[in-house]
Amino acid sequence: MVTREEILVLGLTAGVVGSLVGGLMLGVGLGLAVNGAHIGWLLVLPAAPVAGLLGYVLARKLAKKI
């Protein structure tokens, strides 16, 4: 049985890790794109899906405990 504490920790962890990874990808990618390096768009475009995917992976790991 998954407890409320584990769900709370999952939400906090997914939010923090997703924000850090997505924000880092977005920041570096936009920095490259603004300076004329088109390779930066390869970091900007998938930044949000990658951030969400991390939360999904953490939730799947928690769901395996049931």
mmCIF file of C-alpha atoms in Angstrom:
data_model
loop_
_atom_site.group_PDB
_atom_site.id
_atom_site.type_symbol
_atom_site.label_atom_id
_atom_site.label_comp_id
_atom_site.label_asym_id
_atom_site.label_seq_id
_atom_site.Cartn_x
_atom_site.Cartn_y
_atom_site.Cartn_z
ATOM 1 C CA MET A 1 0.000 0.000 0.000
ATOM 2 C CA VAL A 2 1.313 3.403 -0.987
ATOM 3 C CA THR A 3 1.110 5.940 1.815
ATOM 4 C CA ARG A 4 0.329 9.633 1.620
ATOM 5 C CA GLU A 5 3.903 10.388 2.568
ATOM 6 C CA GLU A 6 5.236 8.500 -0.445
ATOM 7 C CA ILE A 7 2.824 10.306 -2.778
ATOM 8 C CA LEU A 8 3.894 13.659 -1.341
ATOM 9 C CA VAL A 9 7.570 12.805 -1.757
ATOM 10 C CA LEU A 10 6.884 11.631 -5.310
ATOM 11 C CA GLY A 11 5.246 14.949 -6.178
ATOM 12 C CA LEU A 12 8.003 17.013 -4.629
ATOM 13 C CA THR A 13 10.761 14.945 -6.212
ATOM 14 C CA ALA A 14 9.142 14.956 -9.649
ATOM 15 C CA GLY A 15 8.618 18.710 -9.468
ATOM 16 C CA VAL A 16 12.146 19.535 -8.376
ATOM 17 C CA VAL A 17 13.932 17.120 -10.703
ATOM 18 C CA GLY A 18 11.691 18.027 -13.638
ATOM 19 C CA SER A 19 12.227 21.738 -13.076
ATOM 20 C CA LEU A 20 15.977 21.372 -12.811
ATOM 21 C CA VAL A 21 16.396 19.177 -15.886
ATOM 22 C CA GLY A 22 13.835 21.007 -18.018
ATOM 23 C CA GLY A 23 15.101 24.414 -16.988
ATOM 24 C CA LEU A 24 18.700 23.485 -17.638
ATOM 25 C CA MET A 25 17.877 22.118 -21.081
ATOM 26 C CA LEU A 26 15.787 25.189 -21.872
ATOM 27 C CA GLY A 27 18.426 27.638 -20.647
ATOM 28 C CA VAL A 28 21.368 26.045 -22.418
ATOM 29 C CA GLY A 29 19.362 25.457 -25.587
ATOM 30 C CA LEU A 30 18.079 29.029 -25.757
ATOM 31 C CA GLY A 31 21.566 30.335 -25.065
ATOM 32 C CA LEU A 32 22.901 28.363 -27.999
ATOM 33 C CA ALA A 33 19.986 29.268 -30.287
ATOM 34 C CA VAL A 34 20.255 32.991 -29.549
ATOM 35 C CA ASN A 35 23.962 32.919 -30.336
ATOM 36 C CA GLY A 36 23.290 31.365 -33.730
ATOM 37 C CA ALA A 37 23.974 27.702 -32.988
ATOM 38 C CA HIS A 38 20.997 25.846 -34.417
ATOM 39 C CA ILE A 39 21.920 22.755 -32.396
ATOM 40 C CA GLY A 40 20.408 24.579 -29.400
ATOM 41 C CA TRP A 41 16.909 23.867 -30.732
ATOM 42 C CA LEU A 42 17.572 20.176 -30.129
ATOM 43 C CA LEU A 43 17.702 21.005 -26.432
ATOM 44 C CA VAL A 44 14.875 23.557 -26.349
ATOM 45 C CA LEU A 45 12.158 21.566 -28.082
ATOM 46 C CA PRO A 46 12.214 18.395 -25.929
ATOM 47 C CA ALA A 47 12.835 20.217 -22.618
ATOM 48 C CA ALA A 48 9.237 20.033 -21.333
ATOM 49 C CA PRO A 49 8.547 16.420 -22.392
ATOM 50 C CA VAL A 50 11.795 15.237 -20.801
ATOM 51 C CA ALA A 51 10.894 17.020 -17.562
ATOM 52 C CA GLY A 52 7.484 15.344 -17.536
ATOM 53 C CA LEU A 53 8.964 11.975 -18.439
ATOM 54 C CA LEU A 54 11.096 12.032 -15.301
ATOM 55 C CA GLY A 55 7.978 12.406 -13.154
ATOM 56 C CA TYR A 56 6.324 9.568 -15.049
ATOM 57 C CA VAL A 57 9.311 7.277 -14.445
ATOM 58 C CA LEU A 58 9.277 8.093 -10.720
ATOM 59 C CA ALA A 59 5.527 7.400 -10.542
ATOM 60 C CA ARG A 60 5.948 4.044 -12.296
ATOM 61 C CA LYS A 61 8.650 3.101 -9.801
ATOM 62 C CA LEU A 62 6.315 3.936 -6.926
ATOM 63 C CA ALA A 63 3.415 2.053 -8.557
ATOM 64 C CA LYS A 64 5.499 -1.142 -8.667
ATOM 65 C CA LYS A 65 5.341 -1.233 -4.870
ATOM 66 C CA ILE A 66 1.627 -2.069 -4.985
#
